[in-house]
Coordinates of C-alpha atoms and ligand atoms in Angstrom, one line a residue:
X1 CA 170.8 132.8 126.1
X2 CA 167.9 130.1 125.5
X3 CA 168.7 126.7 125.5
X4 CA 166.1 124.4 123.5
X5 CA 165.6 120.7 124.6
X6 CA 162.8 118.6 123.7
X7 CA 162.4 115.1 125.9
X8 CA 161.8 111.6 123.4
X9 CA 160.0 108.7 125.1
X10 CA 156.6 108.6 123.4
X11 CA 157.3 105.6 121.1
X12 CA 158.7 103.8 124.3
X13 CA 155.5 105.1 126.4
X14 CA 153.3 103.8 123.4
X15 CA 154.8 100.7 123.0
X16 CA 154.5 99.9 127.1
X17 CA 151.7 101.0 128.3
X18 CA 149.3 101.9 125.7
X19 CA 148.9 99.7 123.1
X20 CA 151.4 99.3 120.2
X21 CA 149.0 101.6 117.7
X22 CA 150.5 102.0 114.6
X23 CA 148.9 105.1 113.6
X24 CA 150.3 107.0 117.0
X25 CA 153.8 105.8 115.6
X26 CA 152.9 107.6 112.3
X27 CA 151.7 110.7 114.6
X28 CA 155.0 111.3 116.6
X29 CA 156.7 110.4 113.7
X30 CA 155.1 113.5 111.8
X31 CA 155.6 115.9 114.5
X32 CA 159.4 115.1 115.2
X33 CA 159.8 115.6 111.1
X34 CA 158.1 119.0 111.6
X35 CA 160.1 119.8 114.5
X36 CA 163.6 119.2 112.5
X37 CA 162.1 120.7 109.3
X38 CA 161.6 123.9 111.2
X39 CA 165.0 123.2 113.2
X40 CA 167.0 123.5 109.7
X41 CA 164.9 126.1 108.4
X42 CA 165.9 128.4 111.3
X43 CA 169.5 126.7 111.4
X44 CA 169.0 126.1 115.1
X45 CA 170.6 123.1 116.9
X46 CA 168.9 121.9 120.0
X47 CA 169.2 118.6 122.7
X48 CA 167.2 115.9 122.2
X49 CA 167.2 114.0 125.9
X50 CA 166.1 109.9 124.6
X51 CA 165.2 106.8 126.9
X52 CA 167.8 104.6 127.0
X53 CA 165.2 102.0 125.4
X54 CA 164.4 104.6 122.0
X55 CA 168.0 103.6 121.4
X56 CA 166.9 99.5 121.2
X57 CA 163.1 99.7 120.5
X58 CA 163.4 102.7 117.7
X59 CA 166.6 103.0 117.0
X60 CA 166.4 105.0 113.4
X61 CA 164.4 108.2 115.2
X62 CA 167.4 108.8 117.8
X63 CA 169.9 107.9 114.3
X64 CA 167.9 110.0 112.5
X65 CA 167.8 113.5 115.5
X66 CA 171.6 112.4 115.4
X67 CA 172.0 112.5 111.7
X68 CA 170.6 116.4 111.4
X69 CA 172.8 117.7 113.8
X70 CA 171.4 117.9 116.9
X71 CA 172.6 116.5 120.6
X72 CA 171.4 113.9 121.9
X73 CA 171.2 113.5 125.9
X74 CA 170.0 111.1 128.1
X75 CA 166.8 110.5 129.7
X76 CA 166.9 107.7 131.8
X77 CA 165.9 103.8 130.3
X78 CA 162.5 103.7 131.0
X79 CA 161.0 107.3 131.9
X80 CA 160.9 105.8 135.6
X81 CA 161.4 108.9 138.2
X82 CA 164.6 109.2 139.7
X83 CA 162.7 110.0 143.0
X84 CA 160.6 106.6 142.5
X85 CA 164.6 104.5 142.3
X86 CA 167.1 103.6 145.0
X87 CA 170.7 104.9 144.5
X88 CA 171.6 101.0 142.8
X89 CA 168.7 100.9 140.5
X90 CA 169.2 104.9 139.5
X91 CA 172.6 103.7 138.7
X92 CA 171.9 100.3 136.6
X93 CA 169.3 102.4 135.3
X94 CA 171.6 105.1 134.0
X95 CA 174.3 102.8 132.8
X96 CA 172.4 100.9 130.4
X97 CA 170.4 104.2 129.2
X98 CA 173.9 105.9 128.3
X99 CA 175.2 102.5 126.7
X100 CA 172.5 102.1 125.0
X101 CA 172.9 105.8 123.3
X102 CA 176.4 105.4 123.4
X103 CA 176.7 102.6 121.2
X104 CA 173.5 104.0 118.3
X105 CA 175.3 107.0 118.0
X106 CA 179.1 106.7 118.3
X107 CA 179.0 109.2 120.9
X108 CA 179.7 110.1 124.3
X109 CA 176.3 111.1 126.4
X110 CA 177.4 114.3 128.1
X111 CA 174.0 115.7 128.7
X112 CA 171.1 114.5 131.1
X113 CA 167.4 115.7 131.7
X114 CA 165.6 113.2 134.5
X115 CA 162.3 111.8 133.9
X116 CA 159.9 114.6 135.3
X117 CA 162.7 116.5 136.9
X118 CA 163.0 114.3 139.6
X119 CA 165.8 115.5 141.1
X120 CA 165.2 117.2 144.7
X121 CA 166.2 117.2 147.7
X122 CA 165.6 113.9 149.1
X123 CA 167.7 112.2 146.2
X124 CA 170.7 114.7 145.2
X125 CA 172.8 111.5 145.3
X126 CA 171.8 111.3 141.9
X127 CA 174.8 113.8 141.1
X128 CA 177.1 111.2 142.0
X129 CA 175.3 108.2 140.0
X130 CA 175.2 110.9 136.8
X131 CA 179.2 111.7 137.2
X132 CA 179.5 108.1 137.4
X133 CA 178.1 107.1 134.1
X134 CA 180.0 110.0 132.2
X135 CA 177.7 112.8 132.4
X136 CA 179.1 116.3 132.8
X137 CA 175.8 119.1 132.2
X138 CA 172.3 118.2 134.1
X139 CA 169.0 119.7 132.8
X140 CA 166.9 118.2 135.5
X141 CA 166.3 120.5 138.7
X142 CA 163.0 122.3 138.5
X143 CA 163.6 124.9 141.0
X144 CA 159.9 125.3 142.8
X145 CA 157.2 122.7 144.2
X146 CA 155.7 120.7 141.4
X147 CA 153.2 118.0 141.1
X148 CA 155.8 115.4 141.2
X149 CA 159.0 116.4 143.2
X150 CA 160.6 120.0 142.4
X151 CA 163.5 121.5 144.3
X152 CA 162.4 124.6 145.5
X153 CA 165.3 125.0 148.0
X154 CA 167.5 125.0 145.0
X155 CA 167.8 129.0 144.5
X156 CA 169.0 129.6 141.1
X157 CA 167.5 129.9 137.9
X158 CA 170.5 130.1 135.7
X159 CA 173.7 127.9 134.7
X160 CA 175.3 127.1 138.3
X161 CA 178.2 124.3 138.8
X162 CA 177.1 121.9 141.3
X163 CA 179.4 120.0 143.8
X164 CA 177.9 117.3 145.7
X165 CA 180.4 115.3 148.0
X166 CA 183.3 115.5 145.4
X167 CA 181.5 115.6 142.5
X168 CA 180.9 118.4 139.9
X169 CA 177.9 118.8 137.6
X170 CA 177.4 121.8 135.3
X171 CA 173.3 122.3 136.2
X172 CA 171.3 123.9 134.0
X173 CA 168.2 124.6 135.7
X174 CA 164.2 125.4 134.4
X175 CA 163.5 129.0 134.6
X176 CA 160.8 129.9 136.7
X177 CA 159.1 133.3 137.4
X178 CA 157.0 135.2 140.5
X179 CA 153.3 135.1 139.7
X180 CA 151.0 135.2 142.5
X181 CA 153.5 135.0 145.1
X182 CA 154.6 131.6 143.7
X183 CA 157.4 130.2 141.5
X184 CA 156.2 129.0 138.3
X185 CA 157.8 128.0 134.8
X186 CA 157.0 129.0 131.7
X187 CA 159.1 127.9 129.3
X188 CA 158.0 124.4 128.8
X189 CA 156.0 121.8 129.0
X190 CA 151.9 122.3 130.0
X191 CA 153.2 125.6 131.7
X192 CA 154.1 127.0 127.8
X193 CA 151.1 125.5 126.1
X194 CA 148.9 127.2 129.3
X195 CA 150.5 130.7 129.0
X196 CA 149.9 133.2 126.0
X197 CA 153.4 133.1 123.8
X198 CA 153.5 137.1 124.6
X199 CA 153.7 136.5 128.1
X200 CA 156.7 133.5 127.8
X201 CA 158.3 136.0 125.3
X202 CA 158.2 138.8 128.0
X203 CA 159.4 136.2 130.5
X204 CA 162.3 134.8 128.5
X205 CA 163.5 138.6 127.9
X206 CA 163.6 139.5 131.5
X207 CA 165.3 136.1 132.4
X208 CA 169.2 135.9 132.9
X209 CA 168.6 132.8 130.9
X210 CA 165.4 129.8 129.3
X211 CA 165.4 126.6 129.2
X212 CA 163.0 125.2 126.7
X213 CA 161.4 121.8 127.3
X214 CA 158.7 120.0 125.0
X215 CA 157.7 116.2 124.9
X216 CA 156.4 115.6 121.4
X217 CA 152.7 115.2 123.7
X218 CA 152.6 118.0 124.3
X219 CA 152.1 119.6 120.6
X220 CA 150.0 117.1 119.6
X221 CA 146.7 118.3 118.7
X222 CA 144.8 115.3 119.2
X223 CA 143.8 114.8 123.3
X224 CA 144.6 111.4 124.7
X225 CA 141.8 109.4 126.5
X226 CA 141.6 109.3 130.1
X227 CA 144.2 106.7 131.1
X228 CA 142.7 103.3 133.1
X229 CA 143.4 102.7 136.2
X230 CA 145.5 100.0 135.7
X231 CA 147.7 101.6 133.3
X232 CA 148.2 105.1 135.6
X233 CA 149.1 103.1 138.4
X234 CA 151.8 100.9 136.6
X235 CA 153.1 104.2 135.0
X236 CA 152.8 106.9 137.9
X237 CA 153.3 104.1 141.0
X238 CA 150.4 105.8 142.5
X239 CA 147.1 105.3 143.3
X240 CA 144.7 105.3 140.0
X241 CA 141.4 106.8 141.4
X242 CA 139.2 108.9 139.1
X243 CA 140.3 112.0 140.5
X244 CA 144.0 111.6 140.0
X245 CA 143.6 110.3 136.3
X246 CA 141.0 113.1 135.5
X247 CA 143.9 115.7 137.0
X248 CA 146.4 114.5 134.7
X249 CA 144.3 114.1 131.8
X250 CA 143.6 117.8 132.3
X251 CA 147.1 118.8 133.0
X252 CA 148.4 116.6 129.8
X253 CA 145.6 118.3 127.4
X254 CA 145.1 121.6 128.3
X255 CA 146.0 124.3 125.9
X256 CA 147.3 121.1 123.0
X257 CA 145.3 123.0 120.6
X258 CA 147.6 125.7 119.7
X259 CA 150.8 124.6 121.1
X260 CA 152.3 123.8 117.7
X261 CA 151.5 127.1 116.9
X262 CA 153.1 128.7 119.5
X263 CA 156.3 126.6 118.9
X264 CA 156.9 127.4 115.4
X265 CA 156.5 131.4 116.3
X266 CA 158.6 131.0 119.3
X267 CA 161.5 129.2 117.3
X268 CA 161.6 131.4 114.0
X269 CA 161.3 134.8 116.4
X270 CA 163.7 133.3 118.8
X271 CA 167.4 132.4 118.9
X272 CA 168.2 129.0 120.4
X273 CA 171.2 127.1 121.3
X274 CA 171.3 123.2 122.4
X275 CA 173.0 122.2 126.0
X276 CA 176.6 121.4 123.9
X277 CA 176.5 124.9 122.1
X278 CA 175.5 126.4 124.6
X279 CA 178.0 125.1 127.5
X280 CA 181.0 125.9 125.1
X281 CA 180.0 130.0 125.4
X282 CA 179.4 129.8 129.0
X283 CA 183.1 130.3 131.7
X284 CA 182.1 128.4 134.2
X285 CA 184.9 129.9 136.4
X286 CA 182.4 133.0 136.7
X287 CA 178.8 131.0 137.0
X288 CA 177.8 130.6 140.7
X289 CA 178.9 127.4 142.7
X290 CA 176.0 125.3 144.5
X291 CA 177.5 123.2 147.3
X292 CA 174.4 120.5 147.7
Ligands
ZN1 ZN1 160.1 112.6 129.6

């Protein structure tokens, strides 16, 4: 089974922190119409996880993901890391993001993906803040170290149900793989645009399960600038120096070139399913049970 999810903040991220252009509008824009051409071509449905805030600021692209089909989860209001909230803000945060959905769509938000998969460890009382605000599946726990949190104490790599002091979450997890003698992903994000698409191929084949995962930045062919000092630090709520703003210039670029490419071979060779498709196949009286 492969599950495809893409993550929708850029006009948000744009709009905040770097600078209102008009033409990167027009850019994301263009790639999300590319994406759901290619989505109806191969009549696959996937999830689309939007801030809270995409619902107010741009409300006709979420109406318009909505209108051709596909699911629309939640992530978060405003792309702040779950690891970077107390429990109370995490909560306020998360009610206002679902409402905000909620209300442009006519729907109930069943599916969440947090901000840089900051769900680990330290903060698993985010479970109980999700089950409060509605939200049944999770697509947040990156099972292996990471930049930026990770949960590498996790231990699975496939649809588990999660209880965490009374509550229940159906988890559906990043796929990661040995290499090196360390966990890695592959099917997403800067780890897909970094490996050859034979080698994720290979990967998703041997797995019991993938999770896809794209941010419309990341297939964008055009490299962003290095990000000032000012702007990193109000946006990663950590220390701007050169070295940490070169790092994730690197880690945001690398491999952007042929990513689109990559994509649109991966999605017509491929069969995908989005998080509500594919939780109606799965019996979750069989899938493994994660006491957190
Ligand atoms: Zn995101």
């Amino acid at each position: 089974m492969n599950i495809l999810t893409f993550d929708i903040e850029e006009w948000f991220i744009e709009k905040e922190f770097s600078g209102n252009r008009g033409e990167k509008y027009a850019e994301y824009q263009a790639y999300l119409d590319k994406i759901l051409n290619l989505l109806e071509q191969t009549s696959t449905k996937a999830t689309f996880f939007c801030v809270g805030k995409m619902a107010t600021l741009f409300p006709d692209v979420v109406k318009n993901i909505a209108a051709n089909g596909h699911e629309i989860g939640c992530h978060s209001n405003v792309h702040t890391w779950l690891n970077k909230m107390t429990e109370k803000e995490a909560l306020e945060d998360t009610r206002i993001a679902v409402d905000s959905l909620e209300q442009l769509i006519g729907k109930k938000m069943l599916s969440y993906r947090a901000p840089a998969f900051s769900i680990g460890e330290d903060n698993k009382w985010t479970f109980e803040v999700l089950a409060e605000c509605g939200i049944e599946r999770d697509a947040s726990i990156f099972p292996a170290t990471r930049d930026f949190g990770g949960f590498s104490s996790f231990g699975h790599k496939e649809p588990v149900m999660i209880t965490y002091n009374g509550t229940q979450i159906k988890e559906f997890p990043i796929c990661t793989t040995g290499l090196l003698g360390k966990q890695v992903a592959f099917s997403g994000g800067g780890y897909f645009r970094f490996f050859p698409l034979w080698f994720v191929e290979n990967e998703m084949k041997k797995a019991p399960y993938s999770m896809c995962y794209f941010h419309i930045g990341d297939l964008l062919p055009e490299t962003s600038g290095v990000m000032s000092k000012e702007g990193y630090e109000e946006y990663f709520k950590e220390k701007g120096t050169l070295l940490n703003r070169y790092k994730r210039y690197f880690k945001s670029n690398f491999g952007k070139k042929n990513a689109w490419n990559k994509l649109e071979k991966l999605i017509k060779t491929q069969q995908f399913l989005s998080l509500e498709q594919a939780n109606a196949t799965i019996d979750w009286s069989r899938c493994p049970q994660k006491l957190l």
